Amino acid sequence: YGAQLYSSQTTVAYFDGCARLTNAVHYVTSEDVPTAKIYGSKDAMDASLKAYLISGGYYFEEIASPTQIGSDCDLLILHTPKTDITDAEAIALSSYLENGGKVFLITSCLYSDMPNLHSVTREFGLDVLSVKNIVCEQDSQYHYSTERPDYFLAHIAPCDISKNFDGYFAVMTAHAIKIEENTPTGVTAFPLLYTGETTGSLIVVYENGEEGEESGEQYVTAAIAQKGEGTLVWLASPESASATGYSLSAGGNFTFIREAMNWMTENAYAAVNVSSTLMTTGNLPLGENGAVILGVVLAFVLPLALLIPSMVYLYKRKKR
């Protein structure tokens, strides 16, 4: 069950229990449910995204450290770590990828100074463009408002993930990912989501604490890198993987994330899409005069309407 306020007068609620229950049956009866392990800040994954992915055939398990990945992990979701991983965890993560592991990395512009984590991404030709930055879109056709140019619809690169995707992906307060010009031997890396070719801009906080702005470049906010069987998909925007991102993209963000995970895990399960039951309720709009009239009715008229018949009835009984 869920509800979303579309305006001050109308609330739309929906019930999708049929789809949830049907997919739950698949989970307990199937032998090929992909296992996705989550590591990062506590409860980092949005509950609505997690429910959406579970209905897509995934089983989730939270782990306390990348050293606990294990051999049964089909996909590691490294979700918005707020502190850098340790040397031992970097070695474990690197070894997992080296042995054909799949990692979905989500990072925030607020927690981007992580040398150990980025030592692993650099093995796949990916790095942060600068320690602290926020990507904005200059093209008004793509950003949501002049007040929030860091909320924009991303350009989506043609690839296996996006070939069946016909929606939009809303990027929210992302930082820029750097793709090395000379990637390590055996590595293939390319953009997945990015700003316009020459319309992006970047708010940068430099190492000396000063703030500046750069523009005229194509800024990458999600990227793919492969080395042998190992695959790294990096999304630099946690808010894009939230219910707000779902709302701004009309569901596109969740669908795109699921497509990326399906591509990495080769998950062919087709989620059962049972149309939700919609229940629309409207609120009665009242102006100031209407509110006064309603108050008089409730405070005086209604009580009198009940009191007068009662008094008449009691008077008649007393006369008898």
mmCIF file of C-alpha atoms in Angstrom:
data_model
loop_
_atom_site.group_PDB
_atom_site.id
_atom_site.type_symbol
_atom_site.label_atom_id
_atom_site.label_comp_id
_atom_site.label_asym_id
_atom_site.label_seq_id
_atom_site.Cartn_x
_atom_site.Cartn_y
_atom_site.Cartn_z
ATOM 1 C CA TYR A 1 0.000 0.000 0.000
ATOM 2 C CA GLY A 2 1.188 3.523 -0.675
ATOM 3 C CA ALA A 3 -0.140 7.032 -1.045
ATOM 4 C CA GLN A 4 1.097 10.144 -2.784
ATOM 5 C CA LEU A 5 -0.188 13.701 -2.415
ATOM 6 C CA TYR A 6 -0.697 15.122 -5.897
ATOM 7 C CA SER A 7 -2.200 18.407 -4.767
ATOM 8 C CA SER A 8 -3.654 20.011 -1.673
ATOM 9 C CA GLN A 9 -7.102 18.710 -2.667
ATOM 10 C CA THR A 10 -6.440 15.211 -4.021
ATOM 11 C CA THR A 11 -4.693 12.157 -2.596
ATOM 12 C CA VAL A 12 -4.187 9.008 -4.670
ATOM 13 C CA ALA A 13 -3.673 5.743 -2.798
ATOM 14 C CA TYR A 14 -2.812 2.403 -4.375
ATOM 15 C CA PHE A 15 -2.723 -1.233 -3.353
ATOM 16 C CA ASP A 16 -0.417 -3.644 -5.162
ATOM 17 C CA GLY A 17 -0.647 -6.655 -2.845
ATOM 18 C CA CYS A 18 -1.451 -8.995 -5.754
ATOM 19 C CA ALA A 19 1.908 -8.289 -7.392
ATOM 20 C CA ARG A 20 3.798 -8.500 -4.091
ATOM 21 C CA LEU A 21 2.247 -11.827 -3.100
ATOM 22 C CA THR A 22 2.783 -13.348 -6.540
ATOM 23 C CA ASN A 23 6.447 -12.412 -6.503
ATOM 24 C CA ALA A 24 6.789 -13.681 -2.929
ATOM 25 C CA VAL A 25 5.676 -17.103 -4.189
ATOM 26 C CA HIS A 26 8.431 -16.945 -6.799
ATOM 27 C CA TYR A 27 10.978 -16.100 -4.105
ATOM 28 C CA VAL A 28 10.182 -19.138 -1.945
ATOM 29 C CA THR A 29 9.857 -21.603 -4.829
ATOM 30 C CA SER A 30 12.621 -20.593 -7.236
ATOM 31 C CA GLU A 31 16.164 -21.916 -7.137
ATOM 32 C CA ASP A 32 17.712 -19.030 -9.088
ATOM 33 C CA VAL A 33 16.828 -15.951 -7.047
ATOM 34 C CA PRO A 34 19.814 -13.543 -7.310
ATOM 35 C CA THR A 35 21.409 -12.714 -3.962
ATOM 36 C CA ALA A 36 22.327 -9.047 -3.580
ATOM 37 C CA LYS A 37 24.355 -8.064 -0.528
ATOM 38 C CA ILE A 38 24.243 -4.488 0.717
ATOM 39 C CA TYR A 39 27.054 -2.630 2.448
ATOM 40 C CA GLY A 40 27.129 1.057 3.278
ATOM 41 C CA SER A 41 25.512 3.528 5.629
ATOM 42 C CA LYS A 42 22.745 2.043 7.778
ATOM 43 C CA ASP A 43 19.381 1.750 5.987
ATOM 44 C CA ALA A 44 20.867 3.580 3.006
ATOM 45 C CA MET A 45 18.664 1.821 0.468
ATOM 46 C CA ASP A 46 15.269 3.446 0.116
ATOM 47 C CA ALA A 47 12.551 1.089 1.379
ATOM 48 C CA SER A 48 10.414 1.621 -1.718
ATOM 49 C CA LEU A 49 13.346 0.787 -4.035
ATOM 50 C CA LYS A 50 14.120 -2.335 -2.005
ATOM 51 C CA ALA A 51 10.482 -3.486 -2.234
ATOM 52 C CA TYR A 52 10.518 -2.765 -5.977
ATOM 53 C CA LEU A 53 13.634 -4.885 -6.496
ATOM 54 C CA ILE A 54 12.331 -7.709 -4.301
ATOM 55 C CA SER A 55 9.263 -7.823 -6.536
ATOM 56 C CA GLY A 56 11.752 -8.160 -9.415
ATOM 57 C CA GLY A 57 13.091 -11.427 -8.012
ATOM 58 C CA TYR A 58 15.976 -10.301 -5.753
ATOM 59 C CA TYR A 59 16.939 -11.494 -2.278
ATOM 60 C CA PHE A 60 18.765 -8.941 -0.097
ATOM 61 C CA GLU A 61 21.178 -9.431 2.741
ATOM 62 C CA GLU A 62 22.994 -6.666 4.631
ATOM 63 C CA ILE A 63 26.641 -7.231 5.548
ATOM 64 C CA ALA A 64 28.844 -5.356 8.013
ATOM 65 C CA SER A 65 31.958 -5.283 5.826
ATOM 66 C CA PRO A 66 33.105 -6.058 2.249
ATOM 67 C CA THR A 67 35.255 -8.780 3.829
ATOM 68 C CA GLN A 68 31.960 -10.685 4.322
ATOM 69 C CA ILE A 69 30.982 -10.760 0.653
ATOM 70 C CA GLY A 70 31.196 -14.545 0.362
ATOM 71 C CA SER A 71 30.955 -16.841 -2.647
ATOM 72 C CA ASP A 72 27.136 -16.724 -2.770
ATOM 73 C CA CYS A 73 26.993 -13.010 -3.607
ATOM 74 C CA ASP A 74 25.657 -12.406 -7.113
ATOM 75 C CA LEU A 75 25.779 -8.617 -6.675
ATOM 76 C CA LEU A 76 27.307 -6.309 -4.085
ATOM 77 C CA ILE A 77 25.486 -3.014 -3.607
ATOM 78 C CA LEU A 78 27.941 -0.578 -2.044
ATOM 79 C CA HIS A 79 25.388 2.029 -0.999
ATOM 80 C CA THR A 80 26.429 5.529 0.084
ATOM 81 C CA PRO A 81 29.293 4.770 2.480
ATOM 82 C CA LYS A 82 29.853 7.734 4.799
ATOM 83 C CA THR A 83 33.389 6.699 5.751
ATOM 84 C CA ASP A 84 36.185 5.222 3.705
ATOM 85 C CA ILE A 85 36.644 1.461 3.606
ATOM 86 C CA THR A 86 39.687 -0.034 5.344
ATOM 87 C CA ASP A 87 42.791 -1.431 3.616
ATOM 88 C CA ALA A 88 41.546 -4.983 4.249
ATOM 89 C CA GLU A 89 38.095 -4.138 2.853
ATOM 90 C CA ALA A 90 39.672 -2.562 -0.255
ATOM 91 C CA ILE A 91 41.661 -5.757 -0.827
ATOM 92 C CA ALA A 92 38.518 -7.895 -0.386
ATOM 93 C CA LEU A 93 36.528 -5.687 -2.781
ATOM 94 C CA SER A 94 39.295 -5.714 -5.361
ATOM 95 C CA SER A 95 39.598 -9.514 -5.090
ATOM 96 C CA TYR A 96 35.831 -9.930 -5.495
ATOM 97 C CA LEU A 97 35.876 -7.890 -8.715
ATOM 98 C CA GLU A 98 39.020 -9.646 -9.939
ATOM 99 C CA ASN A 99 37.207 -12.985 -9.609
ATOM 100 C CA GLY A 100 34.274 -11.836 -11.715
ATOM 101 C CA GLY A 101 32.180 -10.073 -9.063
ATOM 102 C CA LYS A 102 29.514 -7.490 -9.810
ATOM 103 C CA VAL A 103 29.393 -4.215 -7.861
ATOM 104 C CA PHE A 104 26.738 -1.510 -7.945
ATOM 105 C CA LEU A 105 28.377 1.504 -6.316
ATOM 106 C CA ILE A 106 26.312 4.506 -5.154
ATOM 107 C CA THR A 107 28.188 7.504 -3.752
ATOM 108 C CA SER A 108 27.278 10.960 -2.461
ATOM 109 C CA CYS A 109 28.851 14.354 -3.091
ATOM 110 C CA LEU A 110 28.835 14.774 0.712
ATOM 111 C CA TYR A 111 31.133 11.793 1.304
ATOM 112 C CA SER A 112 33.541 11.726 -1.617
ATOM 113 C CA ASP A 113 36.980 11.841 0.032
ATOM 114 C CA MET A 114 37.639 8.088 0.167
ATOM 115 C CA PRO A 115 41.122 7.157 -1.058
ATOM 116 C CA ASN A 116 40.821 3.426 -0.282
ATOM 117 C CA LEU A 117 37.515 3.055 -2.104
ATOM 118 C CA HIS A 118 38.748 5.073 -5.050
ATOM 119 C CA SER A 119 41.918 2.992 -5.245
ATOM 120 C CA VAL A 120 39.590 0.127 -6.222
ATOM 121 C CA THR A 121 37.587 2.182 -8.734
ATOM 122 C CA ARG A 122 40.841 3.379 -10.323
ATOM 123 C CA GLU A 123 41.651 -0.264 -11.091
ATOM 124 C CA PHE A 124 38.614 0.000 -13.378
ATOM 125 C CA GLY A 125 39.559 3.382 -14.841
ATOM 126 C CA LEU A 126 37.066 5.389 -12.766
ATOM 127 C CA ASP A 127 37.667 8.125 -10.184
ATOM 128 C CA VAL A 128 36.008 11.241 -8.732
ATOM 129 C CA LEU A 129 36.590 14.322 -10.845
ATOM 130 C CA SER A 130 37.452 16.361 -7.735
ATOM 131 C CA VAL A 131 37.048 15.788 -4.013
ATOM 132 C CA LYS A 132 33.908 17.932 -3.656
ATOM 133 C CA ASN A 133 31.646 18.898 -6.550
ATOM 134 C CA ILE A 134 28.001 19.028 -7.636
ATOM 135 C CA VAL A 135 26.917 18.563 -11.252
ATOM 136 C CA CYS A 136 24.403 21.016 -12.739
ATOM 137 C CA GLU A 137 22.723 21.139 -16.136
ATOM 138 C CA GLN A 138 22.772 24.424 -18.043
ATOM 139 C CA ASP A 139 20.284 23.393 -20.732
ATOM 140 C CA SER A 140 16.847 24.515 -19.487
ATOM 141 C CA GLN A 141 15.210 21.725 -21.519
ATOM 142 C CA TYR A 142 16.688 19.191 -19.125
ATOM 143 C CA HIS A 143 16.836 20.743 -15.657
ATOM 144 C CA TYR A 144 13.739 21.034 -13.502
ATOM 145 C CA SER A 145 14.003 24.704 -12.566
ATOM 146 C CA THR A 146 16.425 27.609 -12.582
ATOM 147 C CA GLU A 147 16.495 27.329 -8.777
ATOM 148 C CA ARG A 148 17.606 23.674 -8.862
ATOM 149 C CA PRO A 149 19.827 23.048 -11.917
ATOM 150 C CA ASP A 150 21.303 20.090 -9.987
ATOM 151 C CA TYR A 151 17.960 18.312 -10.572
ATOM 152 C CA PHE A 152 17.880 17.328 -14.230
ATOM 153 C CA LEU A 153 17.010 14.615 -16.720
ATOM 154 C CA ALA A 154 20.175 12.820 -17.739
ATOM 155 C CA HIS A 155 21.340 11.901 -21.197
ATOM 156 C CA ILE A 156 21.428 8.086 -21.334
ATOM 157 C CA ALA A 157 24.175 6.322 -23.269
ATOM 158 C CA PRO A 158 23.104 3.537 -25.644
ATOM 159 C CA CYS A 159 24.230 0.205 -24.165
ATOM 160 C CA ASP A 160 22.875 -3.182 -23.082
ATOM 161 C CA ILE A 161 21.328 -1.642 -19.948
ATOM 162 C CA SER A 162 19.380 1.041 -21.794
ATOM 163 C CA LYS A 163 18.442 -0.807 -24.989
ATOM 164 C CA ASN A 164 14.967 -1.710 -23.678
ATOM 165 C CA PHE A 165 14.535 1.398 -21.545
ATOM 166 C CA ASP A 166 12.174 4.043 -22.915
ATOM 167 C CA GLY A 167 11.729 6.290 -19.870
ATOM 168 C CA TYR A 168 13.591 9.095 -18.128
ATOM 169 C CA PHE A 169 16.248 9.127 -15.427
ATOM 170 C CA ALA A 170 16.143 12.050 -12.996
ATOM 171 C CA VAL A 171 19.561 12.973 -11.568
ATOM 172 C CA MET A 172 19.509 14.724 -8.202
ATOM 173 C CA THR A 173 22.520 16.433 -6.581
ATOM 174 C CA ALA A 174 25.134 14.212 -8.187
ATOM 175 C CA HIS A 175 28.903 14.551 -8.254
ATOM 176 C CA ALA A 176 31.016 14.021 -11.350
ATOM 177 C CA ILE A 177 32.770 10.760 -12.183
ATOM 178 C CA LYS A 178 36.081 10.877 -14.016
ATOM 179 C CA ILE A 179 36.765 8.259 -16.698
ATOM 180 C CA GLU A 180 40.490 7.928 -17.266
ATOM 181 C CA GLU A 181 41.679 8.582 -20.801
ATOM 182 C CA ASN A 182 44.157 5.734 -20.502
ATOM 183 C CA THR A 183 42.343 2.966 -18.657
ATOM 184 C CA PRO A 184 44.311 0.064 -17.124
ATOM 185 C CA THR A 185 45.079 -2.912 -19.355
ATOM 186 C CA GLY A 186 42.006 -5.020 -20.071
ATOM 187 C CA VAL A 187 39.545 -2.412 -18.770
ATOM 188 C CA THR A 188 36.613 -1.027 -20.750
ATOM 189 C CA ALA A 189 34.933 2.041 -19.228
ATOM 190 C CA PHE A 190 32.268 4.347 -20.625
ATOM 191 C CA PRO A 191 29.588 6.826 -19.475
ATOM 192 C CA LEU A 192 26.084 5.662 -18.630
ATOM 193 C CA LEU A 193 24.407 8.947 -17.551
ATOM 194 C CA TYR A 194 25.756 12.412 -18.367
ATOM 195 C CA THR A 195 24.922 16.067 -18.969
ATOM 196 C CA GLY A 196 24.740 17.613 -22.420
ATOM 197 C CA GLU A 197 27.856 17.627 -24.582
ATOM 198 C CA THR A 198 28.649 21.267 -23.820
ATOM 199 C CA THR A 199 25.892 22.350 -21.462
ATOM 200 C CA GLY A 200 26.962 20.914 -18.124
ATOM 201 C CA SER A 201 28.416 22.935 -15.279
ATOM 202 C CA LEU A 202 30.156 22.003 -12.074
ATOM 203 C CA ILE A 203 30.160 23.646 -8.660
ATOM 204 C CA VAL A 204 33.527 22.808 -7.146
ATOM 205 C CA VAL A 205 34.905 23.209 -3.638
ATOM 206 C CA TYR A 206 38.669 23.220 -4.069
ATOM 207 C CA GLU A 207 41.194 21.767 -1.630
ATOM 208 C CA ASN A 208 41.907 25.228 -0.188
ATOM 209 C CA GLY A 209 38.201 25.606 0.679
ATOM 210 C CA GLU A 210 37.389 28.103 -2.057
ATOM 211 C CA GLU A 211 34.335 27.547 -4.240
ATOM 212 C CA GLY A 212 34.231 27.948 -7.998
ATOM 213 C CA GLU A 213 32.335 26.895 -11.086
ATOM 214 C CA GLU A 214 33.457 25.173 -14.251
ATOM 215 C CA SER A 215 31.381 24.686 -17.382
ATOM 216 C CA GLY A 216 31.403 23.603 -20.988
ATOM 217 C CA GLU A 217 32.088 19.913 -20.414
ATOM 218 C CA GLN A 218 30.175 16.665 -20.502
ATOM 219 C CA TYR A 219 29.930 15.630 -16.851
ATOM 220 C CA VAL A 220 29.360 11.949 -16.127
ATOM 221 C CA THR A 221 27.047 11.027 -13.234
ATOM 222 C CA ALA A 222 26.961 7.255 -13.811
ATOM 223 C CA ALA A 223 29.475 4.991 -15.511
ATOM 224 C CA ILE A 224 30.173 1.359 -16.382
ATOM 225 C CA ALA A 225 33.544 -0.374 -16.220
ATOM 226 C CA GLN A 226 34.441 -3.974 -17.001
ATOM 227 C CA LYS A 227 37.591 -5.994 -16.520
ATOM 228 C CA GLY A 228 37.286 -9.619 -17.537
ATOM 229 C CA GLU A 229 34.114 -10.925 -15.874
ATOM 230 C CA GLY A 230 34.248 -8.229 -13.182
ATOM 231 C CA THR A 231 31.761 -5.382 -13.587
ATOM 232 C CA LEU A 232 31.422 -2.055 -11.801
ATOM 233 C CA VAL A 233 28.398 0.225 -12.263
ATOM 234 C CA TRP A 234 28.799 3.549 -10.467
ATOM 235 C CA LEU A 235 25.911 5.958 -9.760
ATOM 236 C CA ALA A 236 26.999 9.244 -8.163
ATOM 237 C CA SER A 237 23.607 10.265 -6.765
ATOM 238 C CA PRO A 238 21.926 8.514 -3.801
ATOM 239 C CA GLU A 239 18.813 10.706 -4.041
ATOM 240 C CA SER A 240 18.204 9.433 -7.557
ATOM 241 C CA ALA A 241 17.707 5.974 -6.018
ATOM 242 C CA SER A 242 14.941 7.215 -3.713
ATOM 243 C CA ALA A 243 11.169 7.621 -3.790
ATOM 244 C CA THR A 244 11.682 11.252 -4.824
ATOM 245 C CA GLY A 245 13.708 10.141 -7.843
ATOM 246 C CA TYR A 246 10.960 7.660 -8.657
ATOM 247 C CA SER A 247 8.360 10.428 -8.533
ATOM 248 C CA LEU A 248 10.327 12.925 -10.642
ATOM 249 C CA SER A 249 11.032 10.326 -13.334
ATOM 250 C CA ALA A 250 7.552 8.757 -13.346
ATOM 251 C CA GLY A 251 9.107 5.489 -12.202
ATOM 252 C CA GLY A 252 11.997 5.601 -14.670
ATOM 253 C CA ASN A 253 14.776 5.689 -12.060
ATOM 254 C CA PHE A 254 13.708 2.446 -10.376
ATOM 255 C CA THR A 255 13.216 0.714 -13.715
ATOM 256 C CA PHE A 256 16.650 1.802 -14.935
ATOM 257 C CA ILE A 257 18.351 0.644 -11.715
ATOM 258 C CA ARG A 258 16.612 -2.714 -11.987
ATOM 259 C CA GLU A 259 17.710 -3.027 -15.632
ATOM 260 C CA ALA A 260 21.322 -2.345 -14.585
ATOM 261 C CA MET A 261 21.135 -4.997 -11.867
ATOM 262 C CA ASN A 262 19.482 -7.507 -14.220
ATOM 263 C CA TRP A 263 22.220 -6.932 -16.766
ATOM 264 C CA MET A 264 24.960 -7.554 -14.218
ATOM 265 C CA THR A 265 23.368 -10.647 -12.663
ATOM 266 C CA GLU A 266 21.777 -11.983 -15.876
ATOM 267 C CA ASN A 267 18.498 -12.062 -13.988
ATOM 268 C CA ALA A 268 15.807 -13.052 -16.484
ATOM 269 C CA TYR A 269 12.911 -13.120 -14.030
ATOM 270 C CA ALA A 270 9.972 -11.164 -15.372
ATOM 271 C CA ALA A 271 8.237 -9.416 -12.492
ATOM 272 C CA VAL A 272 4.505 -9.949 -12.375
ATOM 273 C CA ASN A 273 2.950 -6.577 -13.063
ATOM 274 C CA VAL A 274 -0.558 -6.541 -11.644
ATOM 275 C CA SER A 275 -2.179 -3.152 -12.051
ATOM 276 C CA SER A 276 -2.569 -1.356 -8.748
ATOM 277 C CA THR A 277 -6.027 -0.569 -7.459
ATOM 278 C CA LEU A 278 -6.429 3.193 -7.389
ATOM 279 C CA MET A 279 -8.553 4.962 -4.807
ATOM 280 C CA THR A 280 -8.907 8.679 -5.368
ATOM 281 C CA THR A 281 -10.335 10.928 -2.660
ATOM 282 C CA GLY A 282 -11.049 14.631 -2.960
ATOM 283 C CA ASN A 283 -10.995 17.164 -0.146
ATOM 284 C CA LEU A 284 -13.677 19.862 0.056
ATOM 285 C CA PRO A 285 -12.009 23.259 -0.469
ATOM 286 C CA LEU A 286 -13.310 25.958 1.904
ATOM 287 C CA GLY A 287 -12.600 29.664 1.849
ATOM 288 C CA GLU A 288 -12.640 31.883 4.926
ATOM 289 C CA ASN A 289 -16.412 32.495 4.687
ATOM 290 C CA GLY A 290 -17.076 28.809 4.219
ATOM 291 C CA ALA A 291 -14.976 27.935 7.248
ATOM 292 C CA VAL A 292 -16.915 30.460 9.388
ATOM 293 C CA ILE A 293 -20.275 29.109 8.211
ATOM 294 C CA LEU A 294 -19.181 25.524 8.850
ATOM 295 C CA GLY A 295 -18.007 26.501 12.345
ATOM 296 C CA VAL A 296 -21.377 28.120 13.141
ATOM 297 C CA VAL A 297 -23.230 25.048 11.866
ATOM 298 C CA LEU A 298 -21.139 22.657 13.948
ATOM 299 C CA ALA A 299 -21.059 24.822 17.088
ATOM 300 C CA PHE A 300 -24.666 26.123 17.190
ATOM 301 C CA VAL A 301 -27.050 24.923 14.509
ATOM 302 C CA LEU A 302 -26.363 21.189 14.810
ATOM 303 C CA PRO A 303 -26.536 21.117 18.640
ATOM 304 C CA LEU A 304 -29.795 23.138 18.576
ATOM 305 C CA ALA A 305 -31.241 20.847 15.929
ATOM 306 C CA LEU A 306 -30.693 17.945 18.309
ATOM 307 C CA LEU A 307 -31.606 19.783 21.506
ATOM 308 C CA ILE A 308 -34.986 21.261 20.454
ATOM 309 C CA PRO A 309 -36.652 17.932 19.484
ATOM 310 C CA SER A 310 -35.359 16.421 22.722
ATOM 311 C CA MET A 311 -36.863 19.236 24.777
ATOM 312 C CA VAL A 312 -40.216 18.920 22.970
ATOM 313 C CA TYR A 313 -40.250 15.191 23.611
ATOM 314 C CA LEU A 314 -39.485 15.664 27.321
ATOM 315 C CA TYR A 315 -42.149 18.387 27.616
ATOM 316 C CA LYS A 316 -44.810 16.090 26.106
ATOM 317 C CA ARG A 317 -43.871 13.264 28.454
ATOM 318 C CA LYS A 318 -44.025 15.608 31.461
ATOM 319 C CA LYS A 319 -47.590 16.735 30.521
ATOM 320 C CA ARG A 320 -48.716 13.115 30.489
#
